[in-house]
PDB file of C-alpha atoms in Angstrom:
ATOM      1  CA  VAL Y   1     118.119 123.591  97.320  1.00 95.00           C
ATOM      2  CA  GLN Y   2     117.167 121.195 100.059  1.00 97.00           C
ATOM      3  CA  LEU Y   3     113.910 119.535 101.045  1.00 98.00           C
ATOM      4  CA  VAL Y   4     114.063 117.345 104.152  1.00 98.00           C
ATOM      5  CA  GLU Y   5     111.090 115.189 105.074  1.00 98.00           C
ATOM      6  CA  SER Y   6     110.440 113.759 108.530  1.00 98.00           C
ATOM      7  CA  GLY Y   7     107.670 112.174 110.554  1.00 98.00           C
ATOM      8  CA  GLY Y   8     107.257 108.850 108.818  1.00 97.00           C
ATOM      9  CA  GLY Y   9     107.111 105.545 110.649  1.00 97.00           C
ATOM     10  CA  LEU Y  10     105.119 102.420 111.393  1.00 98.00           C
ATOM     11  CA  VAL Y  11     101.482 102.911 112.358  1.00 98.00           C
ATOM     12  CA  GLN Y  12      98.490 100.625 112.740  1.00 98.00           C
ATOM     13  CA  PRO Y  13      95.503 100.882 110.406  1.00 98.00           C
ATOM     14  CA  GLY Y  14      93.246 103.693 111.539  1.00 98.00           C
ATOM     15  CA  GLY Y  15      96.131 105.564 113.083  1.00 98.00           C
ATOM     16  CA  SER Y  16      97.613 108.978 112.312  1.00 98.00           C
ATOM     17  CA  LEU Y  17     100.933 110.492 111.341  1.00 98.00           C
ATOM     18  CA  ARG Y  18     102.096 114.019 110.613  1.00 98.00           C
ATOM     19  CA  LEU Y  19     104.765 114.484 107.991  1.00 98.00           C
ATOM     20  CA  SER Y  20     106.919 117.602 107.814  1.00 98.00           C
ATOM     21  CA  CYS Y  21     109.139 118.948 105.068  1.00 98.00           C
ATOM     22  CA  ALA Y  22     111.688 121.667 105.778  1.00 98.00           C
ATOM     23  CA  ALA Y  23     112.798 123.640 102.731  1.00 98.00           C
ATOM     24  CA  SER Y  24     115.834 125.799 102.079  1.00 97.00           C
ATOM     25  CA  GLY Y  25     117.749 127.298  99.189  1.00 96.00           C
ATOM     26  CA  PHE Y  26     114.832 128.735  97.232  1.00 96.00           C
ATOM     27  CA  THR Y  27     111.981 131.199  97.746  1.00 97.00           C
ATOM     28  CA  PHE Y  28     109.635 128.785  99.490  1.00 96.00           C
ATOM     29  CA  SER Y  29     106.718 131.218  99.722  1.00 96.00           C
ATOM     30  CA  SER Y  30     106.585 131.534  95.919  1.00 96.00           C
ATOM     31  CA  TYR Y  31     106.046 127.853  95.184  1.00 96.00           C
ATOM     32  CA  TYR Y  32     103.220 125.385  95.219  1.00 96.00           C
ATOM     33  CA  MET Y  33     104.279 122.584  97.543  1.00 97.00           C
ATOM     34  CA  SER Y  34     103.145 119.005  97.131  1.00 97.00           C
ATOM     35  CA  TRP Y  35     103.374 115.528  98.547  1.00 98.00           C
ATOM     36  CA  VAL Y  36     103.942 112.634  96.173  1.00 98.00           C
ATOM     37  CA  ARG Y  37     104.186 108.990  97.219  1.00 98.00           C
ATOM     38  CA  GLN Y  38     105.542 105.797  95.799  1.00 97.00           C
ATOM     39  CA  ALA Y  39     104.224 102.471  97.010  1.00 97.00           C
ATOM     40  CA  PRO Y  40     106.412  99.370  96.756  1.00 93.00           C
ATOM     41  CA  GLY Y  41     106.650  98.257  93.150  1.00 94.00           C
ATOM     42  CA  LYS Y  42     104.492 101.098  91.862  1.00 96.00           C
ATOM     43  CA  GLY Y  43     104.968 104.464  90.202  1.00 95.00           C
ATOM     44  CA  LEU Y  44     104.824 107.945  91.633  1.00 96.00           C
ATOM     45  CA  GLU Y  45     101.406 109.084  92.798  1.00 97.00           C
ATOM     46  CA  TRP Y  46     100.556 112.725  93.455  1.00 97.00           C
ATOM     47  CA  VAL Y  47      98.810 113.031  96.850  1.00 98.00           C
ATOM     48  CA  SER Y  48      98.219 116.668  97.703  1.00 98.00           C
ATOM     49  CA  SER Y  49      99.288 120.251  96.982  1.00 98.00           C
ATOM     50  CA  VAL Y  50      99.009 123.623  98.663  1.00 97.00           C
ATOM     51  CA  TYR Y  51      99.130 127.005  96.981  1.00 97.00           C
ATOM     52  CA  SER Y  52     102.016 129.346  97.728  1.00 96.00           C
ATOM     53  CA  ASP Y  53     100.053 131.357 100.309  1.00 94.00           C
ATOM     54  CA  GLY Y  54      98.296 128.325 101.762  1.00 93.00           C
ATOM     55  CA  ARG Y  55      94.814 129.473 100.807  1.00 95.00           C
ATOM     56  CA  ALA Y  56      94.089 126.702  98.316  1.00 97.00           C
ATOM     57  CA  THR Y  57      94.609 122.985  98.784  1.00 98.00           C
ATOM     58  CA  PHE Y  58      94.194 120.028  96.481  1.00 98.00           C
ATOM     59  CA  TYR Y  59      93.870 116.296  97.182  1.00 98.00           C
ATOM     60  CA  ALA Y  60      93.837 113.032  95.314  1.00 98.00           C
ATOM     61  CA  ASP Y  61      90.530 111.220  95.645  1.00 97.00           C
ATOM     62  CA  SER Y  62      92.286 108.374  97.451  1.00 97.00           C
ATOM     63  CA  VAL Y  63      93.167 110.619 100.417  1.00 98.00           C
ATOM     64  CA  LYS Y  64      90.441 113.267 100.354  1.00 98.00           C
ATOM     65  CA  GLY Y  65      88.782 113.612 103.755  1.00 98.00           C
ATOM     66  CA  ARG Y  66      91.627 111.789 105.537  1.00 98.00           C
ATOM     67  CA  PHE Y  67      94.731 113.881 104.775  1.00 98.00           C
ATOM     68  CA  THR Y  68      95.279 117.595 105.341  1.00 98.00           C
ATOM     69  CA  ILE Y  69      98.084 119.613 103.810  1.00 98.00           C
ATOM     70  CA  SER Y  70      99.260 122.901 105.290  1.00 98.00           C
ATOM     71  CA  ARG Y  71     102.280 125.163 105.238  1.00 98.00           C
ATOM     72  CA  ASP Y  72     104.058 127.710 107.390  1.00 98.00           C
ATOM     73  CA  ASN Y  73     105.925 130.145 105.163  1.00 97.00           C
ATOM     74  CA  ALA Y  74     107.619 131.731 108.172  1.00 97.00           C
ATOM     75  CA  LYS Y  75     109.245 128.369 108.879  1.00 98.00           C
ATOM     76  CA  ASN Y  76     109.662 127.274 105.239  1.00 98.00           C
ATOM     77  CA  THR Y  77     107.846 124.079 106.132  1.00 98.00           C
ATOM     78  CA  VAL Y  78     104.992 122.095 104.623  1.00 98.00           C
ATOM     79  CA  TYR Y  79     103.016 119.474 106.525  1.00 98.00           C
ATOM     80  CA  LEU Y  80     100.809 116.508 105.766  1.00 98.00           C
ATOM     81  CA  GLN Y  81      98.461 115.362 108.512  1.00 98.00           C
ATOM     82  CA  MET Y  82      97.376 111.814 107.744  1.00 98.00           C
ATOM     83  CA  ASN Y  83      94.414 110.332 109.615  1.00 98.00           C
ATOM     84  CA  SER Y  84      92.495 107.075 109.268  1.00 98.00           C
ATOM     85  CA  LEU Y  85      95.489 105.473 107.641  1.00 98.00           C
ATOM     86  CA  LYS Y  86      95.016 102.358 105.542  1.00 98.00           C
ATOM     87  CA  SER Y  87      97.434  99.666 104.442  1.00 97.00           C
ATOM     88  CA  GLU Y  88      97.275 101.071 100.913  1.00 97.00           C
ATOM     89  CA  ASP Y  89      98.787 104.312 102.198  1.00 98.00           C
ATOM     90  CA  THR Y  90     102.059 102.463 102.768  1.00 98.00           C
ATOM     91  CA  ALA Y  91     104.645 104.251 100.624  1.00 98.00           C
ATOM     92  CA  LEU Y  92     107.686 106.458 100.507  1.00 98.00           C
ATOM     93  CA  TYR Y  93     106.379 110.013 100.783  1.00 98.00           C
ATOM     94  CA  TYR Y  94     108.202 112.798  98.989  1.00 98.00           C
ATOM     95  CA  CYS Y  95     107.915 116.516  99.395  1.00 97.00           C
ATOM     96  CA  ALA Y  96     108.221 118.277  96.013  1.00 97.00           C
ATOM     97  CA  THR Y  97     107.591 121.525  94.192  1.00 96.00           C
ATOM     98  CA  VAL Y  98     105.312 119.945  91.617  1.00 91.00           C
ATOM     99  CA  LEU Y  99     101.944 121.394  90.616  1.00 91.00           C
ATOM    100  CA  PRO Y 100      98.546 120.039  91.672  1.00 92.00           C
ATOM    101  CA  TYR Y 101      97.440 116.836  89.940  1.00 92.00           C
ATOM    102  CA  TRP Y 102     100.951 116.193  88.679  1.00 91.00           C
ATOM    103  CA  THR Y 103     101.093 112.970  86.650  1.00 89.00           C
ATOM    104  CA  GLY Y 104     104.794 112.670  85.947  1.00 86.00           C
ATOM    105  CA  GLN Y 105     106.622 109.394  86.045  1.00 87.00           C
ATOM    106  CA  SER Y 106     110.038 110.495  87.226  1.00 89.00           C
ATOM    107  CA  LYS Y 107     111.420 112.847  89.837  1.00 88.00           C
ATOM    108  CA  ASP Y 108     113.841 114.093  87.207  1.00 86.00           C
ATOM    109  CA  GLU Y 109     111.061 115.558  85.085  1.00 86.00           C
ATOM    110  CA  TYR Y 110     110.233 118.632  87.094  1.00 86.00           C
ATOM    111  CA  GLY Y 111     110.811 120.512  90.316  1.00 91.00           C
ATOM    112  CA  TYR Y 112     112.693 120.081  93.528  1.00 95.00           C
ATOM    113  CA  TRP Y 113     112.344 116.869  95.534  1.00 97.00           C
ATOM    114  CA  GLY Y 114     113.309 115.604  98.934  1.00 97.00           C
ATOM    115  CA  GLN Y 115     114.686 112.161  99.732  1.00 97.00           C
ATOM    116  CA  GLY Y 116     111.421 110.891 101.137  1.00 97.00           C
ATOM    117  CA  THR Y 117     110.131 109.520 104.428  1.00 98.00           C
ATOM    118  CA  GLN Y 118     108.752 105.995 104.761  1.00 98.00           C
ATOM    119  CA  VAL Y 119     105.202 105.448 105.969  1.00 98.00           C
ATOM    120  CA  THR Y 120     104.189 101.890 106.777  1.00 98.00           C
ATOM    121  CA  VAL Y 121     100.632 101.062 107.798  1.00 98.00           C
ATOM    122  CA  SER Y 122     100.400  97.583 109.253  1.00 97.00           C
ATOM    123  CA  SER Y 123      99.017  95.722 112.231  1.00 95.00           C
TER     124      SER Y 123
END
């Protein structure tokens, strides 16, 4: 199993980024896919999830209206479009097969995880 995130970087407040996560080694189209982030010195925070067929999406209140999750099952890839970025969005963003509203404290608890991509929002 492999999940490889990309698209992170340094962006100014108010800017946008699009994260991608390429999956392999499991039946991607059968899984919820999620984004989870970890800010410096803080715990894991669930951000967003998309149902296996892409028809249902879920967002944390902190990102609702600014972030959009989507997936392409033909490419085994999930995306996170992030707009109107704020400094508090600065974090390491993981792609994972956790369920919506996941509240775990460790990546070892459940699911498949990528290595993460760093997003830094700063002027």
